Amino acid sequence: MNRFSLNQATTKYWPIPELVAGCVDAGVTQVGLWREETRAHGVERTAALVREAGLAVTSLCRGGFFHTPDWYDENRRAIDEAATLGAPVLVLVSGGLPEGSRDLDAARARVGDAIGELVPYALDAGVRLAIEPLHPMFASDRCVVSSLGQALDLAAPHPVEAVGVVVDTYHVWWDDQVWAQIDRAGRGGRIACFQVADWVTPLPEGVLLGRGLPGEGCVELRRFREAVDATGFTGPIEVEVFHADVWARPGREVLDATLAGYRTHVL
């Protein structure tokens, strides 16, 4: 259980002071944070609150969206915020196709170029960039990086300490190449963040909120954990769930259910 991290997205509407207090009360020592919520509360206030509570920040989500006009300045701000919060990893969601474009290859190449421009700034800040592949259904609007293999190809030109990848079970469970790619990522030291969530069907309208707590869906979560462990990765395991029904429940109730599912289906 010392590797468990509660990603803030799982308890989206739990105010940050209550989330911190709830984690401390439950014996949880790590959290993954999101920019929207930390900026609303105040990045420095959040950093102080988490630090004083003795919690470690495992990641900050998110940077990326490289198809937007202000991507460079916005990602530099995200790196600064990660450094302030003590987050060693900034998760990158690459963004979708530029408006009017159908050229997926060019969009992926642009992601690689953009990451290359950010690497010196990230290295100076001590923040590792983590490329997250998203399920192919998000390729048009959210993330043109759809597989772990594609993410690793984009990371390969850059120093390991600067650029890694995210293994998120919700997004990569469908891929018959994922086990070989997890091994490749681990051997290359590229696993920067490991996140778990289940896949529940039917997917809700809009599909974004189709994640379930561990054990509620069809993903072999323990197999993923064992595969990641086999590479030598010993870092945090974040549970990150987006679902309206989960968000509607009290934060502490969700945390307790998350811990129970993690113990039974991930460990």
PDB file of C-alpha atoms in Angstrom:
ATOM      1  CA  MET A   1       0.000   0.000   0.000  1.00  0.00           C
ATOM      2  CA  ASN A   2       2.985   2.339   0.317  1.00  0.00           C
ATOM      3  CA  ARG A   3       2.910   2.789  -3.479  1.00  0.00           C
ATOM      4  CA  PHE A   4      -0.750   3.825  -3.632  1.00  0.00           C
ATOM      5  CA  SER A   5      -1.464   7.368  -4.809  1.00  0.00           C
ATOM      6  CA  LEU A   6      -4.894   8.956  -5.024  1.00  0.00           C
ATOM      7  CA  ASN A   7      -5.173  10.942  -8.224  1.00  0.00           C
ATOM      8  CA  GLN A   8      -7.225  14.042  -7.548  1.00  0.00           C
ATOM      9  CA  ALA A   9      -9.433  13.361 -10.585  1.00  0.00           C
ATOM     10  CA  THR A  10     -10.999  10.402  -8.764  1.00  0.00           C
ATOM     11  CA  THR A  11     -12.484  12.732  -6.139  1.00  0.00           C
ATOM     12  CA  LYS A  12     -12.868  15.710  -8.443  1.00  0.00           C
ATOM     13  CA  TYR A  13     -15.215  17.782  -6.287  1.00  0.00           C
ATOM     14  CA  TRP A  14     -13.501  17.070  -2.949  1.00  0.00           C
ATOM     15  CA  PRO A  15     -11.991  20.426  -1.922  1.00  0.00           C
ATOM     16  CA  ILE A  16      -8.240  20.298  -1.622  1.00  0.00           C
ATOM     17  CA  PRO A  17      -8.084  20.874   2.163  1.00  0.00           C
ATOM     18  CA  GLU A  18     -10.580  18.041   2.694  1.00  0.00           C
ATOM     19  CA  LEU A  19      -8.743  15.788   0.244  1.00  0.00           C
ATOM     20  CA  VAL A  20      -5.474  16.338   2.094  1.00  0.00           C
ATOM     21  CA  ALA A  21      -7.074  15.754   5.489  1.00  0.00           C
ATOM     22  CA  GLY A  22      -8.905  12.671   4.214  1.00  0.00           C
ATOM     23  CA  CYS A  23      -5.724  11.155   2.809  1.00  0.00           C
ATOM     24  CA  VAL A  24      -3.851  11.740   6.047  1.00  0.00           C
ATOM     25  CA  ASP A  25      -6.700  10.203   8.058  1.00  0.00           C
ATOM     26  CA  ALA A  26      -6.773   7.144   5.769  1.00  0.00           C
ATOM     27  CA  GLY A  27      -3.013   6.684   5.890  1.00  0.00           C
ATOM     28  CA  VAL A  28      -2.556   7.628   2.234  1.00  0.00           C
ATOM     29  CA  THR A  29       0.797   9.317   1.722  1.00  0.00           C
ATOM     30  CA  GLN A  30       0.739  10.269  -1.979  1.00  0.00           C
ATOM     31  CA  VAL A  31      -1.499  12.259  -4.305  1.00  0.00           C
ATOM     32  CA  GLY A  32      -1.581  13.121  -7.988  1.00  0.00           C
ATOM     33  CA  LEU A  33      -2.798  16.658  -8.630  1.00  0.00           C
ATOM     34  CA  TRP A  34      -4.545  18.522 -11.443  1.00  0.00           C
ATOM     35  CA  ARG A  35      -3.788  22.027 -12.621  1.00  0.00           C
ATOM     36  CA  GLU A  36      -7.356  23.309 -12.689  1.00  0.00           C
ATOM     37  CA  GLU A  37      -8.007  22.484  -9.057  1.00  0.00           C
ATOM     38  CA  THR A  38      -4.604  23.546  -7.753  1.00  0.00           C
ATOM     39  CA  ARG A  39      -4.785  26.862  -9.592  1.00  0.00           C
ATOM     40  CA  ALA A  40      -8.253  27.511  -8.214  1.00  0.00           C
ATOM     41  CA  HIS A  41      -7.028  26.886  -4.669  1.00  0.00           C
ATOM     42  CA  GLY A  42      -3.690  28.582  -5.315  1.00  0.00           C
ATOM     43  CA  VAL A  43      -0.607  26.687  -6.420  1.00  0.00           C
ATOM     44  CA  GLU A  44       1.602  27.902  -3.606  1.00  0.00           C
ATOM     45  CA  ARG A  45      -1.171  27.424  -1.012  1.00  0.00           C
ATOM     46  CA  THR A  46      -1.674  23.872  -2.265  1.00  0.00           C
ATOM     47  CA  ALA A  47       2.055  23.181  -2.192  1.00  0.00           C
ATOM     48  CA  ALA A  48       2.302  24.388   1.409  1.00  0.00           C
ATOM     49  CA  LEU A  49      -0.775  22.431   2.495  1.00  0.00           C
ATOM     50  CA  VAL A  50       0.436  19.184   0.962  1.00  0.00           C
ATOM     51  CA  ARG A  51       3.958  19.638   2.268  1.00  0.00           C
ATOM     52  CA  GLU A  52       2.813  20.395   5.814  1.00  0.00           C
ATOM     53  CA  ALA A  53       0.594  17.302   5.761  1.00  0.00           C
ATOM     54  CA  GLY A  54       3.549  15.134   4.784  1.00  0.00           C
ATOM     55  CA  LEU A  55       2.042  14.085   1.449  1.00  0.00           C
ATOM     56  CA  ALA A  56       4.169  13.473  -1.621  1.00  0.00           C
ATOM     57  CA  VAL A  57       2.892  14.713  -4.981  1.00  0.00           C
ATOM     58  CA  THR A  58       3.372  11.959  -7.560  1.00  0.00           C
ATOM     59  CA  SER A  59       2.350  13.848 -10.712  1.00  0.00           C
ATOM     60  CA  LEU A  60       0.689  16.954 -12.054  1.00  0.00           C
ATOM     61  CA  CYS A  61      -1.790  16.735 -14.889  1.00  0.00           C
ATOM     62  CA  ARG A  62      -1.698  18.148 -17.391  1.00  0.00           C
ATOM     63  CA  GLY A  63       0.440  19.787 -20.013  1.00  0.00           C
ATOM     64  CA  GLY A  64       0.410  19.216 -23.736  1.00  0.00           C
ATOM     65  CA  PHE A  65      -2.398  20.183 -26.141  1.00  0.00           C
ATOM     66  CA  PHE A  66       0.242  21.132 -28.649  1.00  0.00           C
ATOM     67  CA  HIS A  67      -2.300  21.969 -31.340  1.00  0.00           C
ATOM     68  CA  THR A  68      -3.321  25.165 -29.501  1.00  0.00           C
ATOM     69  CA  PRO A  69      -1.748  28.551 -30.354  1.00  0.00           C
ATOM     70  CA  ASP A  70      -0.369  29.217 -26.857  1.00  0.00           C
ATOM     71  CA  TRP A  71       0.998  25.735 -26.216  1.00  0.00           C
ATOM     72  CA  TYR A  72       4.591  26.843 -25.530  1.00  0.00           C
ATOM     73  CA  ASP A  73       3.869  29.429 -22.853  1.00  0.00           C
ATOM     74  CA  GLU A  74       1.138  27.306 -21.296  1.00  0.00           C
ATOM     75  CA  ASN A  75       3.425  24.295 -20.973  1.00  0.00           C
ATOM     76  CA  ARG A  76       6.180  26.386 -19.434  1.00  0.00           C
ATOM     77  CA  ARG A  77       3.631  27.540 -16.856  1.00  0.00           C
ATOM     78  CA  ALA A  78       2.657  23.922 -16.245  1.00  0.00           C
ATOM     79  CA  ILE A  79       6.295  22.974 -15.676  1.00  0.00           C
ATOM     80  CA  ASP A  80       6.675  25.852 -13.221  1.00  0.00           C
ATOM     81  CA  GLU A  81       3.572  24.745 -11.347  1.00  0.00           C
ATOM     82  CA  ALA A  82       4.823  21.160 -11.149  1.00  0.00           C
ATOM     83  CA  ALA A  83       8.122  22.377  -9.706  1.00  0.00           C
ATOM     84  CA  THR A  84       6.321  24.531  -7.134  1.00  0.00           C
ATOM     85  CA  LEU A  85       4.110  21.621  -6.074  1.00  0.00           C
ATOM     86  CA  GLY A  86       7.040  19.246  -5.826  1.00  0.00           C
ATOM     87  CA  ALA A  87       5.625  17.034  -8.572  1.00  0.00           C
ATOM     88  CA  PRO A  88       8.458  15.128 -10.270  1.00  0.00           C
ATOM     89  CA  VAL A  89       6.304  14.390 -13.334  1.00  0.00           C
ATOM     90  CA  LEU A  90       4.171  16.540 -15.631  1.00  0.00           C
ATOM     91  CA  VAL A  91       1.720  14.406 -17.589  1.00  0.00           C
ATOM     92  CA  LEU A  92       1.379  15.449 -21.239  1.00  0.00           C
ATOM     93  CA  VAL A  93      -1.835  14.905 -23.193  1.00  0.00           C
ATOM     94  CA  SER A  94      -0.701  15.778 -26.686  1.00  0.00           C
ATOM     95  CA  GLY A  95      -3.891  17.272 -28.100  1.00  0.00           C
ATOM     96  CA  GLY A  96      -5.822  16.383 -31.217  1.00  0.00           C
ATOM     97  CA  LEU A  97      -5.700  17.305 -34.861  1.00  0.00           C
ATOM     98  CA  PRO A  98      -5.283  20.980 -35.714  1.00  0.00           C
ATOM     99  CA  GLU A  99      -8.482  22.563 -36.955  1.00  0.00           C
ATOM    100  CA  GLY A 100      -9.195  21.546 -40.529  1.00  0.00           C
ATOM    101  CA  SER A 101      -6.440  18.920 -40.624  1.00  0.00           C
ATOM    102  CA  ARG A 102      -6.731  15.192 -41.316  1.00  0.00           C
ATOM    103  CA  ASP A 103      -2.980  14.547 -41.246  1.00  0.00           C
ATOM    104  CA  LEU A 104      -2.451  12.331 -38.223  1.00  0.00           C
ATOM    105  CA  ASP A 105       1.196  11.624 -39.013  1.00  0.00           C
ATOM    106  CA  ALA A 106       2.022  15.319 -39.165  1.00  0.00           C
ATOM    107  CA  ALA A 107       0.203  15.957 -35.903  1.00  0.00           C
ATOM    108  CA  ARG A 108       2.239  13.264 -34.143  1.00  0.00           C
ATOM    109  CA  ALA A 109       5.455  14.643 -35.591  1.00  0.00           C
ATOM    110  CA  ARG A 110       4.485  18.063 -34.263  1.00  0.00           C
ATOM    111  CA  VAL A 111       4.113  16.567 -30.780  1.00  0.00           C
ATOM    112  CA  GLY A 112       7.677  15.305 -30.961  1.00  0.00           C
ATOM    113  CA  ASP A 113       8.970  18.693 -32.094  1.00  0.00           C
ATOM    114  CA  ALA A 114       7.070  20.491 -29.326  1.00  0.00           C
ATOM    115  CA  ILE A 115       8.391  18.191 -26.629  1.00  0.00           C
ATOM    116  CA  GLY A 116      11.899  18.777 -27.910  1.00  0.00           C
ATOM    117  CA  GLU A 117      11.412  22.518 -27.473  1.00  0.00           C
ATOM    118  CA  LEU A 118      10.301  22.014 -23.868  1.00  0.00           C
ATOM    119  CA  VAL A 119      13.031  19.601 -22.783  1.00  0.00           C
ATOM    120  CA  PRO A 120      15.676  22.210 -21.788  1.00  0.00           C
ATOM    121  CA  TYR A 121      13.158  24.126 -19.685  1.00  0.00           C
ATOM    122  CA  ALA A 122      11.912  20.933 -18.002  1.00  0.00           C
ATOM    123  CA  LEU A 123      15.458  19.782 -17.231  1.00  0.00           C
ATOM    124  CA  ASP A 124      16.273  23.124 -15.631  1.00  0.00           C
ATOM    125  CA  ALA A 125      13.119  22.877 -13.498  1.00  0.00           C
ATOM    126  CA  GLY A 126      13.757  19.275 -12.458  1.00  0.00           C
ATOM    127  CA  VAL A 127      10.432  18.135 -13.886  1.00  0.00           C
ATOM    128  CA  ARG A 128      10.112  15.047 -16.078  1.00  0.00           C
ATOM    129  CA  LEU A 129       7.741  15.216 -19.033  1.00  0.00           C
ATOM    130  CA  ALA A 130       5.552  12.116 -19.332  1.00  0.00           C
ATOM    131  CA  ILE A 131       3.840  11.400 -22.654  1.00  0.00           C
ATOM    132  CA  GLU A 132       0.459   9.779 -22.085  1.00  0.00           C
ATOM    133  CA  PRO A 133      -1.115   7.779 -24.898  1.00  0.00           C
ATOM    134  CA  LEU A 134      -4.906   7.953 -24.893  1.00  0.00           C
ATOM    135  CA  HIS A 135      -7.346   5.415 -26.307  1.00  0.00           C
ATOM    136  CA  PRO A 136      -7.745   5.838 -30.099  1.00  0.00           C
ATOM    137  CA  MET A 137     -11.287   7.159 -29.687  1.00  0.00           C
ATOM    138  CA  PHE A 138      -9.695  10.407 -28.458  1.00  0.00           C
ATOM    139  CA  ALA A 139      -7.303  10.813 -31.401  1.00  0.00           C
ATOM    140  CA  SER A 140      -9.225  13.515 -33.224  1.00  0.00           C
ATOM    141  CA  ASP A 141      -9.770  15.973 -30.399  1.00  0.00           C
ATOM    142  CA  ARG A 142      -7.654  15.095 -27.362  1.00  0.00           C
ATOM    143  CA  CYS A 143      -4.617  12.998 -28.142  1.00  0.00           C
ATOM    144  CA  VAL A 144      -3.052  11.932 -31.425  1.00  0.00           C
ATOM    145  CA  VAL A 145      -0.743   9.609 -29.458  1.00  0.00           C
ATOM    146  CA  SER A 146      -2.805   6.428 -29.210  1.00  0.00           C
ATOM    147  CA  SER A 147      -0.460   3.639 -28.151  1.00  0.00           C
ATOM    148  CA  LEU A 148       2.384   3.079 -25.751  1.00  0.00           C
ATOM    149  CA  GLY A 149       4.629   2.272 -28.697  1.00  0.00           C
ATOM    150  CA  GLN A 150       3.930   5.651 -30.294  1.00  0.00           C
ATOM    151  CA  ALA A 151       4.638   7.399 -26.989  1.00  0.00           C
ATOM    152  CA  LEU A 152       7.952   5.579 -26.632  1.00  0.00           C
ATOM    153  CA  ASP A 153       8.959   6.489 -30.179  1.00  0.00           C
ATOM    154  CA  LEU A 154       8.325  10.152 -29.366  1.00  0.00           C
ATOM    155  CA  ALA A 155      10.276   9.922 -26.112  1.00  0.00           C
ATOM    156  CA  ALA A 156      13.257   8.091 -27.628  1.00  0.00           C
ATOM    157  CA  PRO A 157      15.218  11.115 -28.971  1.00  0.00           C
ATOM    158  CA  HIS A 158      15.278  12.783 -25.567  1.00  0.00           C
ATOM    159  CA  PRO A 159      17.181  12.083 -22.331  1.00  0.00           C
ATOM    160  CA  VAL A 160      15.506   9.536 -20.089  1.00  0.00           C
ATOM    161  CA  GLU A 161      15.577  11.929 -17.158  1.00  0.00           C
ATOM    162  CA  ALA A 162      13.710  14.518 -19.219  1.00  0.00           C
ATOM    163  CA  VAL A 163      11.032  12.503 -21.034  1.00  0.00           C
ATOM    164  CA  GLY A 164       9.169   9.350 -20.077  1.00  0.00           C
ATOM    165  CA  VAL A 165       5.780   7.809 -20.700  1.00  0.00           C
ATOM    166  CA  VAL A 166       2.590   7.148 -18.794  1.00  0.00           C
ATOM    167  CA  VAL A 167       1.163   3.648 -18.584  1.00  0.00           C
ATOM    168  CA  ASP A 168      -2.571   4.157 -17.997  1.00  0.00           C
ATOM    169  CA  THR A 169      -4.559   0.930 -18.004  1.00  0.00           C
ATOM    170  CA  TYR A 170      -7.765   2.613 -19.175  1.00  0.00           C
ATOM    171  CA  HIS A 171      -6.100   3.852 -22.332  1.00  0.00           C
ATOM    172  CA  VAL A 172      -3.854   0.938 -23.331  1.00  0.00           C
ATOM    173  CA  TRP A 173      -5.636  -2.227 -22.176  1.00  0.00           C
ATOM    174  CA  TRP A 174      -7.006  -2.932 -25.684  1.00  0.00           C
ATOM    175  CA  ASP A 175      -3.570  -3.076 -27.371  1.00  0.00           C
ATOM    176  CA  ASP A 176      -2.202  -6.560 -28.094  1.00  0.00           C
ATOM    177  CA  GLN A 177       1.303  -5.059 -28.230  1.00  0.00           C
ATOM    178  CA  VAL A 178       1.090  -3.437 -24.822  1.00  0.00           C
ATOM    179  CA  TRP A 179       2.957  -6.147 -22.908  1.00  0.00           C
ATOM    180  CA  ALA A 180       5.964  -5.941 -25.197  1.00  0.00           C
ATOM    181  CA  GLN A 181       5.828  -2.139 -25.049  1.00  0.00           C
ATOM    182  CA  ILE A 182       5.682  -2.130 -21.245  1.00  0.00           C
ATOM    183  CA  ASP A 183       8.811  -4.293 -21.253  1.00  0.00           C
ATOM    184  CA  ARG A 184      10.437  -1.924 -23.750  1.00  0.00           C
ATOM    185  CA  ALA A 185       9.510   1.079 -21.615  1.00  0.00           C
ATOM    186  CA  GLY A 186      10.857  -0.507 -18.467  1.00  0.00           C
ATOM    187  CA  ARG A 187      14.135  -1.645 -20.010  1.00  0.00           C
ATOM    188  CA  GLY A 188      14.684   1.864 -21.288  1.00  0.00           C
ATOM    189  CA  GLY A 189      13.826   3.491 -17.965  1.00  0.00           C
ATOM    190  CA  ARG A 190      10.968   5.366 -19.630  1.00  0.00           C
ATOM    191  CA  ILE A 191       8.079   4.594 -17.247  1.00  0.00           C
ATOM    192  CA  ALA A 192       7.485   7.921 -15.518  1.00  0.00           C
ATOM    193  CA  CYS A 193       3.943   7.359 -14.276  1.00  0.00           C
ATOM    194  CA  PHE A 194       1.692   4.321 -13.784  1.00  0.00           C
ATOM    195  CA  GLN A 195      -2.051   4.925 -13.534  1.00  0.00           C
ATOM    196  CA  VAL A 196      -4.886   2.449 -13.128  1.00  0.00           C
ATOM    197  CA  ALA A 197      -8.582   2.691 -13.871  1.00  0.00           C
ATOM    198  CA  ASP A 198     -11.107   0.172 -15.102  1.00  0.00           C
ATOM    199  CA  TRP A 199     -13.054   0.223 -18.372  1.00  0.00           C
ATOM    200  CA  VAL A 200     -16.815   0.147 -17.858  1.00  0.00           C
ATOM    201  CA  THR A 201     -19.494  -0.308 -20.492  1.00  0.00           C
ATOM    202  CA  PRO A 202     -21.732   0.987 -21.827  1.00  0.00           C
ATOM    203  CA  LEU A 203     -19.664   4.145 -22.172  1.00  0.00           C
ATOM    204  CA  PRO A 204     -21.498   7.318 -21.208  1.00  0.00           C
ATOM    205  CA  GLU A 205     -22.361   9.967 -23.776  1.00  0.00           C
ATOM    206  CA  GLY A 206     -19.201  11.856 -24.647  1.00  0.00           C
ATOM    207  CA  VAL A 207     -17.132   8.787 -23.610  1.00  0.00           C
ATOM    208  CA  LEU A 208     -14.671  10.777 -21.473  1.00  0.00           C
ATOM    209  CA  LEU A 209     -16.257   9.712 -18.185  1.00  0.00           C
ATOM    210  CA  GLY A 210     -16.210   5.971 -18.811  1.00  0.00           C
ATOM    211  CA  ARG A 211     -13.663   5.000 -16.180  1.00  0.00           C
ATOM    212  CA  GLY A 212     -14.473   2.778 -13.238  1.00  0.00           C
ATOM    213  CA  LEU A 213     -12.896   2.157  -9.862  1.00  0.00           C
ATOM    214  CA  PRO A 214     -10.643  -0.925  -9.763  1.00  0.00           C
ATOM    215  CA  GLY A 215     -12.755  -4.044 -10.152  1.00  0.00           C
ATOM    216  CA  GLU A 216     -15.780  -2.366 -11.722  1.00  0.00           C
ATOM    217  CA  GLY A 217     -14.872  -3.144 -15.322  1.00  0.00           C
ATOM    218  CA  CYS A 218     -13.070  -5.568 -17.608  1.00  0.00           C
ATOM    219  CA  VAL A 219      -9.359  -4.680 -17.394  1.00  0.00           C
ATOM    220  CA  GLU A 220      -6.802  -7.160 -16.022  1.00  0.00           C
ATOM    221  CA  LEU A 221      -5.427  -4.609 -13.597  1.00  0.00           C
ATOM    222  CA  ARG A 222      -3.267  -7.035 -11.642  1.00  0.00           C
ATOM    223  CA  ARG A 223      -1.674  -8.296 -14.854  1.00  0.00           C
ATOM    224  CA  PHE A 224      -0.715  -4.721 -15.687  1.00  0.00           C
ATOM    225  CA  ARG A 225       0.719  -4.138 -12.240  1.00  0.00           C
ATOM    226  CA  GLU A 226       2.728  -7.353 -12.469  1.00  0.00           C
ATOM    227  CA  ALA A 227       3.994  -6.446 -15.949  1.00  0.00           C
ATOM    228  CA  VAL A 228       5.073  -2.986 -14.823  1.00  0.00           C
ATOM    229  CA  ASP A 229       6.680  -4.406 -11.683  1.00  0.00           C
ATOM    230  CA  ALA A 230       8.579  -6.960 -13.768  1.00  0.00           C
ATOM    231  CA  THR A 231      10.424  -4.124 -15.509  1.00  0.00           C
ATOM    232  CA  GLY A 232      11.860  -2.990 -12.178  1.00  0.00           C
ATOM    233  CA  PHE A 233       9.561   0.010 -11.805  1.00  0.00           C
ATOM    234  CA  THR A 234       8.901   0.608  -8.111  1.00  0.00           C
ATOM    235  CA  GLY A 235       7.249   4.013  -8.327  1.00  0.00           C
ATOM    236  CA  PRO A 236       3.762   5.140  -7.315  1.00  0.00           C
ATOM    237  CA  ILE A 237       0.575   3.538  -8.598  1.00  0.00           C
ATOM    238  CA  GLU A 238      -2.053   6.226  -9.121  1.00  0.00           C
ATOM    239  CA  VAL A 239      -5.748   5.440  -9.288  1.00  0.00           C
ATOM    240  CA  GLU A 240      -7.297   7.959 -11.680  1.00  0.00           C
ATOM    241  CA  VAL A 241     -11.025   7.659 -12.410  1.00  0.00           C
ATOM    242  CA  PHE A 242     -13.401   9.928 -14.341  1.00  0.00           C
ATOM    243  CA  HIS A 243     -17.048   9.035 -13.823  1.00  0.00           C
ATOM    244  CA  ALA A 244     -20.014  11.229 -12.935  1.00  0.00           C
ATOM    245  CA  ASP A 245     -21.425   8.663 -10.508  1.00  0.00           C
ATOM    246  CA  VAL A 246     -18.097   8.425  -8.691  1.00  0.00           C
ATOM    247  CA  TRP A 247     -17.769  12.203  -8.534  1.00  0.00           C
ATOM    248  CA  ALA A 248     -21.264  12.510  -7.064  1.00  0.00           C
ATOM    249  CA  ARG A 249     -20.296  10.468  -3.985  1.00  0.00           C
ATOM    250  CA  PRO A 250     -18.638  11.928  -0.855  1.00  0.00           C
ATOM    251  CA  GLY A 251     -14.882  12.132  -1.185  1.00  0.00           C
ATOM    252  CA  ARG A 252     -14.028   9.923   1.773  1.00  0.00           C
ATOM    253  CA  GLU A 253     -16.490   7.268   0.590  1.00  0.00           C
ATOM    254  CA  VAL A 254     -14.796   7.244  -2.810  1.00  0.00           C
ATOM    255  CA  LEU A 255     -11.346   7.058  -1.241  1.00  0.00           C
ATOM    256  CA  ASP A 256     -12.364   4.063   0.867  1.00  0.00           C
ATOM    257  CA  ALA A 257     -13.873   2.318  -2.166  1.00  0.00           C
ATOM    258  CA  THR A 258     -10.754   3.113  -4.196  1.00  0.00           C
ATOM    259  CA  LEU A 259      -8.500   1.619  -1.537  1.00  0.00           C
ATOM    260  CA  ALA A 260     -10.653  -1.515  -1.330  1.00  0.00           C
ATOM    261  CA  GLY A 261     -10.611  -1.977  -5.111  1.00  0.00           C
ATOM    262  CA  TYR A 262      -6.878  -1.357  -5.225  1.00  0.00           C
ATOM    263  CA  ARG A 263      -6.181  -3.976  -2.569  1.00  0.00           C
ATOM    264  CA  THR A 264      -8.382  -6.588  -4.239  1.00  0.00           C
ATOM    265  CA  HIS A 265      -7.779  -6.022  -7.956  1.00  0.00           C
ATOM    266  CA  VAL A 266      -4.403  -4.300  -8.307  1.00  0.00           C
ATOM    267  CA  LEU A 267      -2.201  -5.763  -5.552  1.00  0.00           C
TER     268      LEU A 267
END
